[in-house]
Amino acid sequence: MGKHIKGFSLVEMLIIVAIISILASFAVLTYQIYVAKAEVADALIEADGLRPIVTLNIASNNSCGDESSVGTYGTAVVSGTAPNCIITYTFNQTKAISALKLKVIGFNVGLNGSFTINADTTVDSLYLPSSFQ
């Protein structure tokens, strides 16, 4: 009598590998979006740290100042003419995730401390916090 071997066939194994590959590709994409959102949040914190300085410069010197701040993933720089000051955060090429490399987020800063995203922003709205979309 022949011995019957139990187990998965080659076709069944190929189907399982294909399903796992599809699920893994979704996981990688979701992870990259999560990382990009975290880096944008870091940029927002860095730029928001300059906001009180800019607001004070507008109120006391009627200028935006020339402040800058180097963050983990890029640099925030103040520019513009009071009372229309802009904080521009530029992501660097080395540490930022590929979706954000050399992208820019511009923040308008008003005399009252208002903080809004301006039209010069090149970061995809998918990565921006919902309050700035």
PDB file of C-alpha atoms in Angstrom:
ATOM      1  CA  MET A   1       0.000   0.000   0.000  1.00  0.00           C
ATOM      2  CA  GLY A   2       1.083   3.520  -0.787  1.00  0.00           C
ATOM      3  CA  LYS A   3       1.721   6.022   1.906  1.00  0.00           C
ATOM      4  CA  HIS A   4      -0.490   9.165   1.692  1.00  0.00           C
ATOM      5  CA  ILE A   5       1.436  12.363   2.434  1.00  0.00           C
ATOM      6  CA  LYS A   6      -0.553  15.199   3.950  1.00  0.00           C
ATOM      7  CA  GLY A   7       0.333  18.869   3.534  1.00  0.00           C
ATOM      8  CA  PHE A   8      -0.161  21.904   1.367  1.00  0.00           C
ATOM      9  CA  SER A   9       0.242  21.744  -2.381  1.00  0.00           C
ATOM     10  CA  LEU A  10       2.522  24.106  -4.248  1.00  0.00           C
ATOM     11  CA  VAL A  11      -0.456  26.070  -5.617  1.00  0.00           C
ATOM     12  CA  GLU A  12      -1.878  26.566  -2.121  1.00  0.00           C
ATOM     13  CA  MET A  13       1.486  27.837  -0.878  1.00  0.00           C
ATOM     14  CA  LEU A  14       1.758  30.267  -3.805  1.00  0.00           C
ATOM     15  CA  ILE A  15      -1.704  31.656  -3.037  1.00  0.00           C
ATOM     16  CA  ILE A  16      -0.777  32.147   0.623  1.00  0.00           C
ATOM     17  CA  VAL A  17       2.457  33.942  -0.323  1.00  0.00           C
ATOM     18  CA  ALA A  18       0.557  36.195  -2.754  1.00  0.00           C
ATOM     19  CA  ILE A  19      -2.018  37.143  -0.099  1.00  0.00           C
ATOM     20  CA  ILE A  20       0.697  37.905   2.461  1.00  0.00           C
ATOM     21  CA  SER A  21       2.549  40.045  -0.115  1.00  0.00           C
ATOM     22  CA  ILE A  22      -0.563  42.093  -0.851  1.00  0.00           C
ATOM     23  CA  LEU A  23      -1.224  42.658   2.852  1.00  0.00           C
ATOM     24  CA  ALA A  24       2.416  43.629   3.425  1.00  0.00           C
ATOM     25  CA  SER A  25       2.301  46.218   0.637  1.00  0.00           C
ATOM     26  CA  PHE A  26      -0.703  47.887   2.307  1.00  0.00           C
ATOM     27  CA  ALA A  27       1.098  47.851   5.649  1.00  0.00           C
ATOM     28  CA  VAL A  28       4.209  49.505   4.190  1.00  0.00           C
ATOM     29  CA  LEU A  29       2.160  52.244   2.513  1.00  0.00           C
ATOM     30  CA  THR A  30       0.227  52.938   5.720  1.00  0.00           C
ATOM     31  CA  TYR A  31       3.470  53.059   7.700  1.00  0.00           C
ATOM     32  CA  GLN A  32       5.037  55.549   5.262  1.00  0.00           C
ATOM     33  CA  ILE A  33       1.994  57.827   5.556  1.00  0.00           C
ATOM     34  CA  TYR A  34       2.213  57.605   9.351  1.00  0.00           C
ATOM     35  CA  VAL A  35       5.927  58.498   9.321  1.00  0.00           C
ATOM     36  CA  ALA A  36       5.344  61.443   6.957  1.00  0.00           C
ATOM     37  CA  LYS A  37       2.554  62.777   9.193  1.00  0.00           C
ATOM     38  CA  ALA A  38       4.859  62.506  12.204  1.00  0.00           C
ATOM     39  CA  GLU A  39       7.590  64.455  10.382  1.00  0.00           C
ATOM     40  CA  VAL A  40       5.089  67.157   9.374  1.00  0.00           C
ATOM     41  CA  ALA A  41       3.964  67.377  13.012  1.00  0.00           C
ATOM     42  CA  ASP A  42       7.609  67.866  14.010  1.00  0.00           C
ATOM     43  CA  ALA A  43       7.913  70.661  11.430  1.00  0.00           C
ATOM     44  CA  LEU A  44       4.772  72.278  12.811  1.00  0.00           C
ATOM     45  CA  ILE A  45       6.198  72.201  16.345  1.00  0.00           C
ATOM     46  CA  GLU A  46       9.485  73.695  15.119  1.00  0.00           C
ATOM     47  CA  ALA A  47       7.733  76.507  13.238  1.00  0.00           C
ATOM     48  CA  ASP A  48       5.305  77.117  16.097  1.00  0.00           C
ATOM     49  CA  GLY A  49       8.303  77.671  18.368  1.00  0.00           C
ATOM     50  CA  LEU A  50       9.219  80.720  16.258  1.00  0.00           C
ATOM     51  CA  ARG A  51       5.696  82.161  16.289  1.00  0.00           C
ATOM     52  CA  PRO A  52       5.954  84.054  19.637  1.00  0.00           C
ATOM     53  CA  ILE A  53       9.275  85.577  18.562  1.00  0.00           C
ATOM     54  CA  VAL A  54       7.803  86.738  15.248  1.00  0.00           C
ATOM     55  CA  THR A  55       4.678  88.125  16.944  1.00  0.00           C
ATOM     56  CA  LEU A  56       6.857  90.034  19.421  1.00  0.00           C
ATOM     57  CA  ASN A  57       9.032  91.401  16.587  1.00  0.00           C
ATOM     58  CA  ILE A  58       5.939  92.598  14.713  1.00  0.00           C
ATOM     59  CA  ALA A  59       4.549  94.321  17.806  1.00  0.00           C
ATOM     60  CA  SER A  60       7.760  95.932  19.047  1.00  0.00           C
ATOM     61  CA  ASN A  61       9.943  96.501  15.960  1.00  0.00           C
ATOM     62  CA  ASN A  62       7.395  96.407  13.129  1.00  0.00           C
ATOM     63  CA  SER A  63       9.552  93.744  11.453  1.00  0.00           C
ATOM     64  CA  CYS A  64       9.474  89.985  11.057  1.00  0.00           C
ATOM     65  CA  GLY A  65      13.033  89.469  12.207  1.00  0.00           C
ATOM     66  CA  ASP A  66      15.524  87.030  10.747  1.00  0.00           C
ATOM     67  CA  GLU A  67      15.134  84.091  13.091  1.00  0.00           C
ATOM     68  CA  SER A  68      15.720  80.490  12.067  1.00  0.00           C
ATOM     69  CA  SER A  69      15.555  77.121  13.748  1.00  0.00           C
ATOM     70  CA  VAL A  70      17.098  73.823  12.693  1.00  0.00           C
ATOM     71  CA  GLY A  71      14.861  70.840  13.368  1.00  0.00           C
ATOM     72  CA  THR A  72      15.289  67.101  13.025  1.00  0.00           C
ATOM     73  CA  TYR A  73      13.973  66.926   9.461  1.00  0.00           C
ATOM     74  CA  GLY A  74      14.590  70.447   8.137  1.00  0.00           C
ATOM     75  CA  THR A  75      14.945  74.147   8.858  1.00  0.00           C
ATOM     76  CA  ALA A  76      12.415  76.850   9.723  1.00  0.00           C
ATOM     77  CA  VAL A  77      13.226  80.384   8.528  1.00  0.00           C
ATOM     78  CA  VAL A  78      11.346  83.646   9.121  1.00  0.00           C
ATOM     79  CA  SER A  79      10.829  86.009   6.176  1.00  0.00           C
ATOM     80  CA  GLY A  80       8.438  88.645   4.881  1.00  0.00           C
ATOM     81  CA  THR A  81       7.569  92.211   5.785  1.00  0.00           C
ATOM     82  CA  ALA A  82       5.556  93.034   8.892  1.00  0.00           C
ATOM     83  CA  PRO A  83       2.707  92.481   9.490  1.00  0.00           C
ATOM     84  CA  ASN A  84       2.741  89.736   6.810  1.00  0.00           C
ATOM     85  CA  CYS A  85       5.428  87.464   8.205  1.00  0.00           C
ATOM     86  CA  ILE A  86       6.035  83.938   6.960  1.00  0.00           C
ATOM     87  CA  ILE A  87       7.740  81.005   8.640  1.00  0.00           C
ATOM     88  CA  THR A  88       8.969  78.597   5.966  1.00  0.00           C
ATOM     89  CA  TYR A  89       9.943  75.067   6.958  1.00  0.00           C
ATOM     90  CA  THR A  90      11.997  73.225   4.322  1.00  0.00           C
ATOM     91  CA  PHE A  91      12.517  69.494   4.729  1.00  0.00           C
ATOM     92  CA  ASN A  92      16.105  68.388   4.163  1.00  0.00           C
ATOM     93  CA  GLN A  93      17.284  65.718   1.760  1.00  0.00           C
ATOM     94  CA  THR A  94      18.999  63.431   4.255  1.00  0.00           C
ATOM     95  CA  LYS A  95      16.628  62.737   7.158  1.00  0.00           C
ATOM     96  CA  ALA A  96      13.149  63.416   5.783  1.00  0.00           C
ATOM     97  CA  ILE A  97      11.086  60.568   4.332  1.00  0.00           C
ATOM     98  CA  SER A  98      11.156  60.469   0.514  1.00  0.00           C
ATOM     99  CA  ALA A  99       7.632  61.928   0.189  1.00  0.00           C
ATOM    100  CA  LEU A 100       8.814  65.083   2.005  1.00  0.00           C
ATOM    101  CA  LYS A 101      12.391  65.585   0.771  1.00  0.00           C
ATOM    102  CA  LEU A 102      12.925  69.238  -0.191  1.00  0.00           C
ATOM    103  CA  LYS A 103       9.206  69.988   0.284  1.00  0.00           C
ATOM    104  CA  VAL A 104       8.153  73.250   1.921  1.00  0.00           C
ATOM    105  CA  ILE A 105       5.472  74.241   4.415  1.00  0.00           C
ATOM    106  CA  GLY A 106       4.801  77.963   4.683  1.00  0.00           C
ATOM    107  CA  PHE A 107       3.015  79.448   7.692  1.00  0.00           C
ATOM    108  CA  ASN A 108       1.549  82.953   7.753  1.00  0.00           C
ATOM    109  CA  VAL A 109       1.989  84.643  11.125  1.00  0.00           C
ATOM    110  CA  GLY A 110      -0.174  87.627  11.987  1.00  0.00           C
ATOM    111  CA  LEU A 111       0.099  90.361  14.592  1.00  0.00           C
ATOM    112  CA  ASN A 112      -2.458  88.595  16.767  1.00  0.00           C
ATOM    113  CA  GLY A 113      -0.419  85.372  16.634  1.00  0.00           C
ATOM    114  CA  SER A 114      -2.580  83.722  13.977  1.00  0.00           C
ATOM    115  CA  PHE A 115      -0.875  80.753  12.353  1.00  0.00           C
ATOM    116  CA  THR A 116      -2.149  79.499   8.978  1.00  0.00           C
ATOM    117  CA  ILE A 117      -0.692  77.524   6.083  1.00  0.00           C
ATOM    118  CA  ASN A 118       0.060  79.651   3.021  1.00  0.00           C
ATOM    119  CA  ALA A 119      -0.116  78.903  -0.696  1.00  0.00           C
ATOM    120  CA  ASP A 120       3.638  78.242  -1.002  1.00  0.00           C
ATOM    121  CA  THR A 121       3.230  74.891   0.743  1.00  0.00           C
ATOM    122  CA  THR A 122       4.350  71.986  -1.453  1.00  0.00           C
ATOM    123  CA  VAL A 123       3.616  69.193   1.038  1.00  0.00           C
ATOM    124  CA  ASP A 124       0.684  66.997  -0.003  1.00  0.00           C
ATOM    125  CA  SER A 125      -2.445  67.761   2.033  1.00  0.00           C
ATOM    126  CA  LEU A 126      -2.633  64.052   2.952  1.00  0.00           C
ATOM    127  CA  TYR A 127       0.235  64.635   5.395  1.00  0.00           C
ATOM    128  CA  LEU A 128      -1.035  67.901   6.904  1.00  0.00           C
ATOM    129  CA  PRO A 129      -3.004  67.974  10.161  1.00  0.00           C
ATOM    130  CA  SER A 130      -6.756  68.276   9.593  1.00  0.00           C
ATOM    131  CA  SER A 131      -6.785  71.733  11.209  1.00  0.00           C
ATOM    132  CA  PHE A 132      -4.555  73.031   8.371  1.00  0.00           C
ATOM    133  CA  GLN A 133      -6.331  71.472   5.375  1.00  0.00           C
TER     134      GLN A 133
END
